Amino acid sequence: RAAALPLTLKAATRIFVVVKALFRKMSNSDVEETSGHLLKHHLSTWQGCGDGKGFPEEEMFNKVLNPLVKEWPNMNFKNANELVMGHIIENDSKAGLRPPALLPGCVRANACRQIWWEPSTVKVGIVTCGGLCPGLNSIIRGVTNCLWRDYGVRDIFGMPAGYNGLSNPQKFPPIKL
């Protein structure tokens, strides 16, 4: 059994940077699909930019200053390329069951300084799948209030009848929220 060597913070940071770079390289490879292949979901690829593989270069695509920057100048906005690295459970009893797609890391959630759309031109549709879901009304209210107050979005619609409202808006017209 190997003895554990104490690591200094500086050494551990260097190891982390190297491992992160390796995972980044792996996530951008054509060999396997991982959670790092997010570019295909980025709005820029819907506009015909890029091949949809790898990690989006948010700084290159997102050109609109987030309205929260003016409202909350001291807010800690996330860097566009921040990741929560892979499997973070030490001595994981279920390590063999974890999907390898998460190894390169997952994008960290939070507001970014630059965003894709000008919020005043955005139209938002909120749709749920139906069924009983306690607390869902509070979430819809919170999202609506955030869009309205923080981002200045004025065209916010609720889609009645779940996905039927999306596929048949004549029968189930959207409700302005």
mmCIF file of C-alpha atoms in Angstrom:
data_model
loop_
_atom_site.group_PDB
_atom_site.id
_atom_site.type_symbol
_atom_site.label_atom_id
_atom_site.label_comp_id
_atom_site.label_asym_id
_atom_site.label_seq_id
_atom_site.Cartn_x
_atom_site.Cartn_y
_atom_site.Cartn_z
ATOM 1 C CA ARG A 1 0.000 0.000 0.000
ATOM 2 C CA ALA A 2 1.425 3.358 -1.017
ATOM 3 C CA ALA A 3 1.874 5.988 1.646
ATOM 4 C CA ALA A 4 -0.037 9.224 1.121
ATOM 5 C CA LEU A 5 2.231 12.197 0.569
ATOM 6 C CA PRO A 6 1.106 15.559 1.919
ATOM 7 C CA LEU A 7 0.508 18.080 -0.872
ATOM 8 C CA THR A 8 0.990 21.776 -0.541
ATOM 9 C CA LEU A 9 -1.762 23.999 -1.868
ATOM 10 C CA LYS A 10 0.544 25.184 -4.645
ATOM 11 C CA ALA A 11 1.340 21.603 -5.742
ATOM 12 C CA ALA A 12 -2.305 20.562 -5.587
ATOM 13 C CA THR A 13 -3.252 23.584 -7.694
ATOM 14 C CA ARG A 14 -0.652 22.676 -10.323
ATOM 15 C CA ILE A 15 -1.956 19.096 -10.457
ATOM 16 C CA PHE A 16 -5.526 20.384 -10.785
ATOM 17 C CA VAL A 17 -4.562 22.695 -13.678
ATOM 18 C CA VAL A 18 -2.830 19.836 -15.538
ATOM 19 C CA VAL A 19 -5.744 17.445 -14.978
ATOM 20 C CA LYS A 20 -8.228 20.111 -16.057
ATOM 21 C CA ALA A 21 -6.228 20.738 -19.248
ATOM 22 C CA LEU A 22 -6.205 17.013 -20.002
ATOM 23 C CA PHE A 23 -9.949 16.759 -19.448
ATOM 24 C CA ARG A 24 -10.529 19.849 -21.600
ATOM 25 C CA LYS A 25 -8.507 18.245 -24.384
ATOM 26 C CA MET A 26 -10.481 15.027 -23.966
ATOM 27 C CA SER A 27 -13.821 16.877 -24.005
ATOM 28 C CA ASN A 28 -12.933 18.560 -27.288
ATOM 29 C CA SER A 29 -11.833 15.373 -28.987
ATOM 30 C CA ASP A 30 -13.789 13.640 -31.712
ATOM 31 C CA VAL A 31 -13.284 10.256 -30.043
ATOM 32 C CA GLU A 32 -16.190 10.203 -27.636
ATOM 33 C CA GLU A 33 -19.194 12.294 -26.742
ATOM 34 C CA THR A 34 -18.925 13.803 -23.263
ATOM 35 C CA SER A 35 -20.723 16.404 -21.223
ATOM 36 C CA GLY A 36 -18.058 18.823 -22.459
ATOM 37 C CA HIS A 37 -19.473 18.726 -26.009
ATOM 38 C CA LEU A 38 -21.745 21.689 -25.378
ATOM 39 C CA LEU A 39 -21.140 23.654 -28.541
ATOM 40 C CA LYS A 40 -23.906 21.816 -30.408
ATOM 41 C CA HIS A 41 -26.372 23.271 -27.872
ATOM 42 C CA HIS A 42 -25.049 26.833 -28.089
ATOM 43 C CA LEU A 43 -27.107 29.350 -30.051
ATOM 44 C CA SER A 44 -24.125 30.127 -32.267
ATOM 45 C CA THR A 45 -24.245 26.637 -33.821
ATOM 46 C CA TRP A 46 -27.956 27.060 -34.506
ATOM 47 C CA GLN A 47 -26.934 30.061 -36.581
ATOM 48 C CA GLY A 48 -24.535 27.903 -38.644
ATOM 49 C CA CYS A 49 -21.263 28.736 -36.838
ATOM 50 C CA GLY A 50 -18.869 25.872 -36.084
ATOM 51 C CA ASP A 51 -19.174 22.107 -36.172
ATOM 52 C CA GLY A 52 -20.978 21.695 -32.842
ATOM 53 C CA LYS A 53 -18.136 19.809 -31.146
ATOM 54 C CA GLY A 54 -16.271 20.883 -28.063
ATOM 55 C CA PHE A 55 -16.805 23.723 -25.642
ATOM 56 C CA PRO A 56 -18.316 27.039 -26.804
ATOM 57 C CA GLU A 57 -16.065 30.075 -26.748
ATOM 58 C CA GLU A 58 -18.645 32.253 -24.994
ATOM 59 C CA GLU A 59 -16.531 35.398 -25.192
ATOM 60 C CA MET A 60 -16.490 35.126 -28.970
ATOM 61 C CA PHE A 61 -20.244 34.595 -29.372
ATOM 62 C CA ASN A 62 -21.929 36.421 -26.492
ATOM 63 C CA LYS A 63 -21.728 40.150 -27.270
ATOM 64 C CA VAL A 64 -24.542 41.676 -25.171
ATOM 65 C CA LEU A 65 -23.745 43.033 -21.721
ATOM 66 C CA ASN A 66 -25.928 41.324 -19.120
ATOM 67 C CA PRO A 67 -28.288 43.915 -17.551
ATOM 68 C CA LEU A 68 -27.376 42.515 -14.136
ATOM 69 C CA VAL A 69 -23.893 44.029 -14.547
ATOM 70 C CA LYS A 70 -25.367 47.528 -14.221
ATOM 71 C CA GLU A 71 -27.834 46.539 -11.507
ATOM 72 C CA TRP A 72 -25.324 44.553 -9.426
ATOM 73 C CA PRO A 73 -21.814 45.823 -10.317
ATOM 74 C CA ASN A 74 -20.160 43.888 -7.464
ATOM 75 C CA MET A 75 -21.864 40.597 -8.321
ATOM 76 C CA ASN A 76 -19.534 37.674 -8.947
ATOM 77 C CA PHE A 77 -20.313 36.687 -12.527
ATOM 78 C CA LYS A 78 -19.004 33.317 -13.572
ATOM 79 C CA ASN A 79 -16.360 32.906 -16.214
ATOM 80 C CA ALA A 80 -17.860 31.379 -19.337
ATOM 81 C CA ASN A 81 -15.525 28.384 -19.155
ATOM 82 C CA GLU A 82 -15.917 27.500 -15.459
ATOM 83 C CA LEU A 83 -16.404 23.793 -14.853
ATOM 84 C CA VAL A 84 -17.303 21.604 -11.914
ATOM 85 C CA MET A 85 -14.739 18.900 -12.415
ATOM 86 C CA GLY A 86 -15.891 15.329 -13.080
ATOM 87 C CA HIS A 87 -16.618 12.934 -10.292
ATOM 88 C CA ILE A 88 -16.027 14.799 -7.068
ATOM 89 C CA ILE A 89 -16.789 12.029 -4.574
ATOM 90 C CA GLU A 90 -13.689 10.737 -2.817
ATOM 91 C CA ASN A 91 -13.585 6.961 -2.162
ATOM 92 C CA ASP A 92 -16.749 6.587 -4.236
ATOM 93 C CA SER A 93 -18.458 3.242 -3.595
ATOM 94 C CA LYS A 94 -20.288 3.528 -6.930
ATOM 95 C CA ALA A 95 -17.411 4.821 -9.086
ATOM 96 C CA GLY A 96 -17.882 2.038 -11.626
ATOM 97 C CA LEU A 97 -21.504 3.060 -12.164
ATOM 98 C CA ARG A 98 -20.773 6.723 -12.891
ATOM 99 C CA PRO A 99 -21.025 7.690 -16.572
ATOM 100 C CA PRO A 100 -17.652 8.650 -18.063
ATOM 101 C CA ALA A 101 -19.268 11.559 -19.920
ATOM 102 C CA LEU A 102 -19.049 13.630 -16.730
ATOM 103 C CA LEU A 103 -15.291 13.194 -16.251
ATOM 104 C CA PRO A 104 -14.271 16.326 -18.212
ATOM 105 C CA GLY A 105 -16.578 18.392 -16.022
ATOM 106 C CA CYS A 106 -19.914 20.155 -16.208
ATOM 107 C CA VAL A 107 -20.502 23.815 -16.853
ATOM 108 C CA ARG A 108 -21.058 25.745 -13.657
ATOM 109 C CA ALA A 109 -24.401 27.505 -13.406
ATOM 110 C CA ASN A 110 -24.585 31.215 -12.703
ATOM 111 C CA ALA A 111 -25.047 34.473 -14.563
ATOM 112 C CA CYS A 112 -22.386 35.465 -17.097
ATOM 113 C CA ARG A 113 -21.253 39.017 -17.770
ATOM 114 C CA GLN A 114 -21.933 38.686 -21.515
ATOM 115 C CA ILE A 115 -25.093 37.056 -22.928
ATOM 116 C CA TRP A 116 -26.313 36.076 -26.398
ATOM 117 C CA TRP A 117 -29.605 37.966 -26.816
ATOM 118 C CA GLU A 118 -30.576 41.551 -26.172
ATOM 119 C CA PRO A 119 -33.171 40.923 -23.412
ATOM 120 C CA SER A 120 -35.573 43.635 -24.605
ATOM 121 C CA THR A 121 -36.044 41.721 -27.894
ATOM 122 C CA VAL A 122 -36.536 38.257 -26.368
ATOM 123 C CA LYS A 123 -39.846 36.391 -26.344
ATOM 124 C CA VAL A 124 -40.081 33.723 -23.647
ATOM 125 C CA GLY A 125 -42.455 30.775 -23.518
ATOM 126 C CA ILE A 126 -42.736 28.787 -20.286
ATOM 127 C CA VAL A 127 -44.079 25.281 -20.725
ATOM 128 C CA THR A 128 -44.487 22.440 -18.230
ATOM 129 C CA CYS A 129 -45.317 18.815 -18.875
ATOM 130 C CA GLY A 130 -48.409 18.771 -16.688
ATOM 131 C CA GLY A 131 -49.126 16.547 -13.741
ATOM 132 C CA LEU A 132 -48.875 17.293 -10.061
ATOM 133 C CA CYS A 133 -45.679 19.086 -9.113
ATOM 134 C CA PRO A 134 -45.789 20.921 -5.785
ATOM 135 C CA GLY A 135 -43.993 24.233 -5.924
ATOM 136 C CA LEU A 136 -44.019 24.570 -9.708
ATOM 137 C CA ASN A 137 -46.167 27.723 -9.587
ATOM 138 C CA SER A 138 -43.548 29.339 -7.340
ATOM 139 C CA ILE A 139 -40.823 28.484 -9.825
ATOM 140 C CA ILE A 140 -42.825 29.886 -12.748
ATOM 141 C CA ARG A 141 -43.485 33.055 -10.747
ATOM 142 C CA GLY A 142 -39.792 33.374 -9.818
ATOM 143 C CA VAL A 143 -38.592 32.888 -13.404
ATOM 144 C CA THR A 144 -41.189 35.374 -14.676
ATOM 145 C CA ASN A 145 -40.240 37.978 -12.060
ATOM 146 C CA CYS A 146 -36.509 37.519 -12.764
ATOM 147 C CA LEU A 147 -37.026 37.904 -16.514
ATOM 148 C CA TRP A 148 -39.246 40.975 -16.042
ATOM 149 C CA ARG A 149 -37.408 42.806 -13.252
ATOM 150 C CA ASP A 150 -33.770 41.815 -13.726
ATOM 151 C CA TYR A 151 -33.503 41.348 -17.488
ATOM 152 C CA GLY A 152 -36.221 43.657 -18.811
ATOM 153 C CA VAL A 153 -37.957 40.941 -20.848
ATOM 154 C CA ARG A 154 -41.541 42.012 -21.563
ATOM 155 C CA ASP A 155 -42.852 39.234 -23.837
ATOM 156 C CA ILE A 156 -43.338 36.323 -21.429
ATOM 157 C CA PHE A 157 -45.945 33.682 -22.185
ATOM 158 C CA GLY A 158 -47.298 30.635 -20.416
ATOM 159 C CA MET A 159 -48.081 27.702 -22.666
ATOM 160 C CA PRO A 160 -51.330 25.991 -21.612
ATOM 161 C CA ALA A 161 -51.831 22.231 -22.046
ATOM 162 C CA GLY A 162 -48.114 21.431 -21.852
ATOM 163 C CA TYR A 163 -46.505 20.387 -25.131
ATOM 164 C CA ASN A 164 -49.918 20.451 -26.808
ATOM 165 C CA GLY A 165 -49.829 24.219 -26.374
ATOM 166 C CA LEU A 166 -46.548 24.344 -28.295
ATOM 167 C CA SER A 167 -47.702 22.100 -31.126
ATOM 168 C CA ASN A 168 -51.202 23.526 -31.457
ATOM 169 C CA PRO A 169 -51.216 27.204 -30.415
ATOM 170 C CA GLN A 170 -54.498 27.834 -32.281
ATOM 171 C CA LYS A 171 -56.333 25.410 -29.993
ATOM 172 C CA PHE A 172 -54.318 26.339 -26.878
ATOM 173 C CA PRO A 173 -53.305 30.005 -27.274
ATOM 174 C CA PRO A 174 -50.376 31.236 -25.127
ATOM 175 C CA ILE A 175 -51.226 33.306 -22.068
ATOM 176 C CA LYS A 176 -49.323 36.570 -21.593
ATOM 177 C CA LEU A 177 -47.762 36.558 -18.118
#
